[in-house]
Amino acid sequence: MTKNLTDIHFMQQALVLANLAADAGEVPVGAIVVKDGVVIGRGSNTPISTNDPTAHAEIRAMRDAALHLSNYRLVDCTLYVTLEPCAMCTGAIQHARIARLVFGASDPKTGACGSVVNLMAEPKLNHHTEISGGVLAQACSATLSAFFAARRKKTTTSPQ
């Protein structure tokens, strides 16, 4: 499947944010919100450092974008995120009226955009965001795999 060059460009920016999260000891997920070709929101995972279970990259990027627009509705915006959103983030995406979601790696444990469930396809819900998955999936997956491999190695080599 050929991916849109614009999607690749913005996913690369989200990957930079994911790597910043990893450097801070957070699960490496990065997200950006784009409107009319301009990045208006950025976020990376910070639930550990902020003691905030809602501090996922998607939520932080949407909060940033909403402040930029002075509007909680992010109509005509695209959200790029390196990992398929969970149910919480998918709900927030719907409430914000994000037009399009582009994600990198699928999440077979908590993905709510097709891997475990597909909340975006639920006909009873009043907003349906267009989804494009798998953009730079290998790079996004590798970032996550490297982070968790390093974490496992650190815990198995630590003195007891």
PDB file of C-alpha atoms in Angstrom:
ATOM      1  CA  MET A   1       0.000   0.000   0.000  1.00  0.00           C
ATOM      2  CA  THR A   2       1.491   3.359  -1.026  1.00  0.00           C
ATOM      3  CA  LYS A   3       1.338   5.982   1.689  1.00  0.00           C
ATOM      4  CA  ASN A   4       0.707   9.646   1.111  1.00  0.00           C
ATOM      5  CA  LEU A   5       3.970  11.653   1.276  1.00  0.00           C
ATOM      6  CA  THR A   6       2.282  14.263   3.461  1.00  0.00           C
ATOM      7  CA  ASP A   7       1.275  11.549   5.921  1.00  0.00           C
ATOM      8  CA  ILE A   8       4.837  10.238   6.001  1.00  0.00           C
ATOM      9  CA  HIS A   9       6.209  13.744   6.602  1.00  0.00           C
ATOM     10  CA  PHE A  10       3.923  14.404   9.569  1.00  0.00           C
ATOM     11  CA  MET A  11       4.342  10.887  11.002  1.00  0.00           C
ATOM     12  CA  GLN A  12       8.103  11.482  11.030  1.00  0.00           C
ATOM     13  CA  GLN A  13       7.444  14.550  13.186  1.00  0.00           C
ATOM     14  CA  ALA A  14       5.289  12.468  15.528  1.00  0.00           C
ATOM     15  CA  LEU A  15       8.124   9.918  15.758  1.00  0.00           C
ATOM     16  CA  VAL A  16      10.488  12.677  16.943  1.00  0.00           C
ATOM     17  CA  LEU A  17       8.047  13.358  19.798  1.00  0.00           C
ATOM     18  CA  ALA A  18       7.815   9.623  20.543  1.00  0.00           C
ATOM     19  CA  ASN A  19      11.599   9.479  20.899  1.00  0.00           C
ATOM     20  CA  LEU A  20      11.507  12.458  23.282  1.00  0.00           C
ATOM     21  CA  ALA A  21       8.986  10.551  25.398  1.00  0.00           C
ATOM     22  CA  ALA A  22      11.277   7.505  25.429  1.00  0.00           C
ATOM     23  CA  ASP A  23      14.226   9.676  26.484  1.00  0.00           C
ATOM     24  CA  ALA A  24      12.090  10.865  29.415  1.00  0.00           C
ATOM     25  CA  GLY A  25      11.260   7.270  30.433  1.00  0.00           C
ATOM     26  CA  GLU A  26       7.718   7.397  29.067  1.00  0.00           C
ATOM     27  CA  VAL A  27       6.196   4.914  26.625  1.00  0.00           C
ATOM     28  CA  PRO A  28       7.308   6.320  23.247  1.00  0.00           C
ATOM     29  CA  VAL A  29       4.166   7.664  21.638  1.00  0.00           C
ATOM     30  CA  GLY A  30       4.072  10.996  19.838  1.00  0.00           C
ATOM     31  CA  ALA A  31       1.204  12.888  18.234  1.00  0.00           C
ATOM     32  CA  ILE A  32       0.621  16.043  16.241  1.00  0.00           C
ATOM     33  CA  VAL A  33      -2.486  17.842  15.034  1.00  0.00           C
ATOM     34  CA  VAL A  34      -2.394  19.428  11.589  1.00  0.00           C
ATOM     35  CA  LYS A  35      -4.803  21.943  10.073  1.00  0.00           C
ATOM     36  CA  ASP A  36      -4.387  23.275   6.539  1.00  0.00           C
ATOM     37  CA  GLY A  37      -0.893  21.779   6.336  1.00  0.00           C
ATOM     38  CA  VAL A  38       0.335  23.474   9.534  1.00  0.00           C
ATOM     39  CA  VAL A  39       1.131  21.749  12.835  1.00  0.00           C
ATOM     40  CA  ILE A  40      -1.069  23.349  15.486  1.00  0.00           C
ATOM     41  CA  GLY A  41      -0.686  20.822  18.303  1.00  0.00           C
ATOM     42  CA  ARG A  42       2.034  18.553  19.630  1.00  0.00           C
ATOM     43  CA  GLY A  43       2.112  15.950  22.345  1.00  0.00           C
ATOM     44  CA  SER A  44       4.058  13.030  23.693  1.00  0.00           C
ATOM     45  CA  ASN A  45       3.202  10.556  26.416  1.00  0.00           C
ATOM     46  CA  THR A  46       3.645  11.899  29.962  1.00  0.00           C
ATOM     47  CA  PRO A  47       1.366   9.845  32.249  1.00  0.00           C
ATOM     48  CA  ILE A  48       4.269   8.626  34.380  1.00  0.00           C
ATOM     49  CA  SER A  49       5.992  11.972  34.934  1.00  0.00           C
ATOM     50  CA  THR A  50       2.741  13.882  35.458  1.00  0.00           C
ATOM     51  CA  ASN A  51       0.902  11.182  37.448  1.00  0.00           C
ATOM     52  CA  ASP A  52      -1.946  11.718  35.001  1.00  0.00           C
ATOM     53  CA  PRO A  53      -3.584   8.685  33.386  1.00  0.00           C
ATOM     54  CA  THR A  54      -5.052  10.939  30.688  1.00  0.00           C
ATOM     55  CA  ALA A  55      -1.682  12.375  29.603  1.00  0.00           C
ATOM     56  CA  HIS A  56      -1.498  10.313  26.422  1.00  0.00           C
ATOM     57  CA  ALA A  57       0.200  11.867  23.400  1.00  0.00           C
ATOM     58  CA  GLU A  58      -3.093  12.257  21.513  1.00  0.00           C
ATOM     59  CA  ILE A  59      -4.807  14.061  24.399  1.00  0.00           C
ATOM     60  CA  ARG A  60      -1.842  16.400  24.890  1.00  0.00           C
ATOM     61  CA  ALA A  61      -1.674  17.199  21.152  1.00  0.00           C
ATOM     62  CA  MET A  62      -5.422  17.887  20.996  1.00  0.00           C
ATOM     63  CA  ARG A  63      -5.248  20.120  24.092  1.00  0.00           C
ATOM     64  CA  ASP A  64      -2.417  22.061  22.468  1.00  0.00           C
ATOM     65  CA  ALA A  65      -4.357  22.397  19.204  1.00  0.00           C
ATOM     66  CA  ALA A  66      -7.529  23.464  21.009  1.00  0.00           C
ATOM     67  CA  LEU A  67      -5.597  26.235  22.767  1.00  0.00           C
ATOM     68  CA  HIS A  68      -4.095  27.290  19.441  1.00  0.00           C
ATOM     69  CA  LEU A  69      -7.560  27.501  17.834  1.00  0.00           C
ATOM     70  CA  SER A  70      -9.331  28.772  20.973  1.00  0.00           C
ATOM     71  CA  ASN A  71     -11.900  26.060  20.298  1.00  0.00           C
ATOM     72  CA  TYR A  72     -12.436  22.577  21.696  1.00  0.00           C
ATOM     73  CA  ARG A  73     -13.703  21.458  18.289  1.00  0.00           C
ATOM     74  CA  LEU A  74     -10.852  20.487  15.988  1.00  0.00           C
ATOM     75  CA  VAL A  75     -12.910  20.418  12.802  1.00  0.00           C
ATOM     76  CA  ASP A  76     -10.979  19.889   9.552  1.00  0.00           C
ATOM     77  CA  CYS A  77      -7.907  18.725  11.485  1.00  0.00           C
ATOM     78  CA  THR A  78      -5.825  15.589  11.090  1.00  0.00           C
ATOM     79  CA  LEU A  79      -4.295  13.831  14.075  1.00  0.00           C
ATOM     80  CA  TYR A  80      -1.071  11.881  13.492  1.00  0.00           C
ATOM     81  CA  VAL A  81      -0.059   9.429  16.213  1.00  0.00           C
ATOM     82  CA  THR A  82       2.608   6.759  16.268  1.00  0.00           C
ATOM     83  CA  LEU A  83       0.395   4.136  17.974  1.00  0.00           C
ATOM     84  CA  GLU A  84      -3.242   3.240  17.370  1.00  0.00           C
ATOM     85  CA  PRO A  85      -5.325   5.154  19.935  1.00  0.00           C
ATOM     86  CA  CYS A  86      -6.936   3.503  22.950  1.00  0.00           C
ATOM     87  CA  ALA A  87     -10.641   3.816  23.794  1.00  0.00           C
ATOM     88  CA  MET A  88     -10.093   6.962  25.899  1.00  0.00           C
ATOM     89  CA  CYS A  89      -8.217   8.745  23.139  1.00  0.00           C
ATOM     90  CA  THR A  90     -10.615   7.535  20.454  1.00  0.00           C
ATOM     91  CA  GLY A  91     -13.498   9.007  22.446  1.00  0.00           C
ATOM     92  CA  ALA A  92     -11.669  12.323  22.760  1.00  0.00           C
ATOM     93  CA  ILE A  93     -10.936  12.308  19.017  1.00  0.00           C
ATOM     94  CA  GLN A  94     -14.633  11.860  18.324  1.00  0.00           C
ATOM     95  CA  HIS A  95     -15.672  14.592  20.758  1.00  0.00           C
ATOM     96  CA  ALA A  96     -13.132  16.983  19.239  1.00  0.00           C
ATOM     97  CA  ARG A  97     -14.552  16.225  15.770  1.00  0.00           C
ATOM     98  CA  ILE A  98     -11.138  15.383  14.318  1.00  0.00           C
ATOM     99  CA  ALA A  99     -11.737  14.819  10.595  1.00  0.00           C
ATOM    100  CA  ARG A 100      -8.950  12.328  10.023  1.00  0.00           C
ATOM    101  CA  LEU A 101      -6.755  10.064  12.134  1.00  0.00           C
ATOM    102  CA  VAL A 102      -3.458   8.691  10.834  1.00  0.00           C
ATOM    103  CA  PHE A 103      -1.641   6.194  13.026  1.00  0.00           C
ATOM    104  CA  GLY A 104       1.551   4.206  12.689  1.00  0.00           C
ATOM    105  CA  ALA A 105       1.650   0.945  14.633  1.00  0.00           C
ATOM    106  CA  SER A 106      -1.442  -1.087  15.426  1.00  0.00           C
ATOM    107  CA  ASP A 107      -2.062  -1.890  19.087  1.00  0.00           C
ATOM    108  CA  PRO A 108      -3.290  -5.485  19.499  1.00  0.00           C
ATOM    109  CA  LYS A 109      -3.803  -5.009  23.268  1.00  0.00           C
ATOM    110  CA  THR A 110      -5.751  -1.735  23.547  1.00  0.00           C
ATOM    111  CA  GLY A 111      -6.270  -0.392  20.021  1.00  0.00           C
ATOM    112  CA  ALA A 112      -9.739   1.089  19.603  1.00  0.00           C
ATOM    113  CA  CYS A 113      -9.551   1.865  15.876  1.00  0.00           C
ATOM    114  CA  GLY A 114      -9.698  -1.658  14.538  1.00  0.00           C
ATOM    115  CA  SER A 115      -7.268  -3.879  16.452  1.00  0.00           C
ATOM    116  CA  VAL A 116      -9.365  -4.739  19.518  1.00  0.00           C
ATOM    117  CA  VAL A 117     -12.515  -2.738  18.756  1.00  0.00           C
ATOM    118  CA  ASN A 118     -13.348  -0.044  16.231  1.00  0.00           C
ATOM    119  CA  LEU A 119     -15.159   2.740  18.010  1.00  0.00           C
ATOM    120  CA  MET A 120     -14.911   4.917  14.915  1.00  0.00           C
ATOM    121  CA  ALA A 121     -17.148   2.470  13.051  1.00  0.00           C
ATOM    122  CA  GLU A 122     -19.863   2.353  15.714  1.00  0.00           C
ATOM    123  CA  PRO A 123     -23.006   3.512  13.873  1.00  0.00           C
ATOM    124  CA  LYS A 124     -24.700   4.752  17.067  1.00  0.00           C
ATOM    125  CA  LEU A 125     -21.994   7.366  17.617  1.00  0.00           C
ATOM    126  CA  ASN A 126     -22.579  10.739  15.998  1.00  0.00           C
ATOM    127  CA  HIS A 127     -19.089  11.441  14.608  1.00  0.00           C
ATOM    128  CA  HIS A 128     -16.974   9.177  12.435  1.00  0.00           C
ATOM    129  CA  THR A 129     -13.364  10.102  11.859  1.00  0.00           C
ATOM    130  CA  GLU A 130     -11.641   8.831   8.716  1.00  0.00           C
ATOM    131  CA  ILE A 131      -8.841   6.423   9.675  1.00  0.00           C
ATOM    132  CA  SER A 132      -5.569   5.638   7.889  1.00  0.00           C
ATOM    133  CA  GLY A 133      -3.407   3.132   9.727  1.00  0.00           C
ATOM    134  CA  GLY A 134       0.023   1.686   9.109  1.00  0.00           C
ATOM    135  CA  VAL A 135       1.881   4.867   8.123  1.00  0.00           C
ATOM    136  CA  LEU A 136       5.552   4.202   8.981  1.00  0.00           C
ATOM    137  CA  ALA A 137       4.268   1.231  10.980  1.00  0.00           C
ATOM    138  CA  GLN A 138       7.644  -0.520  11.013  1.00  0.00           C
ATOM    139  CA  ALA A 139       9.482   2.534  12.385  1.00  0.00           C
ATOM    140  CA  CYS A 140       6.747   3.205  14.947  1.00  0.00           C
ATOM    141  CA  SER A 141       6.738  -0.445  16.079  1.00  0.00           C
ATOM    142  CA  ALA A 142      10.532  -0.534  16.250  1.00  0.00           C
ATOM    143  CA  THR A 143      10.549   2.516  18.536  1.00  0.00           C
ATOM    144  CA  LEU A 144       8.132   0.817  20.926  1.00  0.00           C
ATOM    145  CA  SER A 145       9.922  -2.553  20.751  1.00  0.00           C
ATOM    146  CA  ALA A 146      13.320  -0.979  21.463  1.00  0.00           C
ATOM    147  CA  PHE A 147      11.918   0.916  24.443  1.00  0.00           C
ATOM    148  CA  PHE A 148      10.352  -2.167  26.033  1.00  0.00           C
ATOM    149  CA  ALA A 149      13.400  -4.350  25.255  1.00  0.00           C
ATOM    150  CA  ALA A 150      15.641  -1.817  27.016  1.00  0.00           C
ATOM    151  CA  ARG A 151      13.241  -1.675  29.948  1.00  0.00           C
ATOM    152  CA  ARG A 152      13.200  -5.489  30.260  1.00  0.00           C
ATOM    153  CA  LYS A 153      16.986  -5.631  30.019  1.00  0.00           C
ATOM    154  CA  LYS A 154      17.328  -2.984  32.710  1.00  0.00           C
ATOM    155  CA  THR A 155      15.038  -4.866  35.108  1.00  0.00           C
ATOM    156  CA  THR A 156      16.754  -8.233  34.513  1.00  0.00           C
ATOM    157  CA  THR A 157      20.270  -6.823  34.991  1.00  0.00           C
ATOM    158  CA  SER A 158      19.480  -4.712  38.075  1.00  0.00           C
ATOM    159  CA  PRO A 159      20.886  -6.048  41.356  1.00  0.00           C
ATOM    160  CA  GLN A 160      18.225  -7.576  43.572  1.00  0.00           C
TER     161      GLN A 160
END
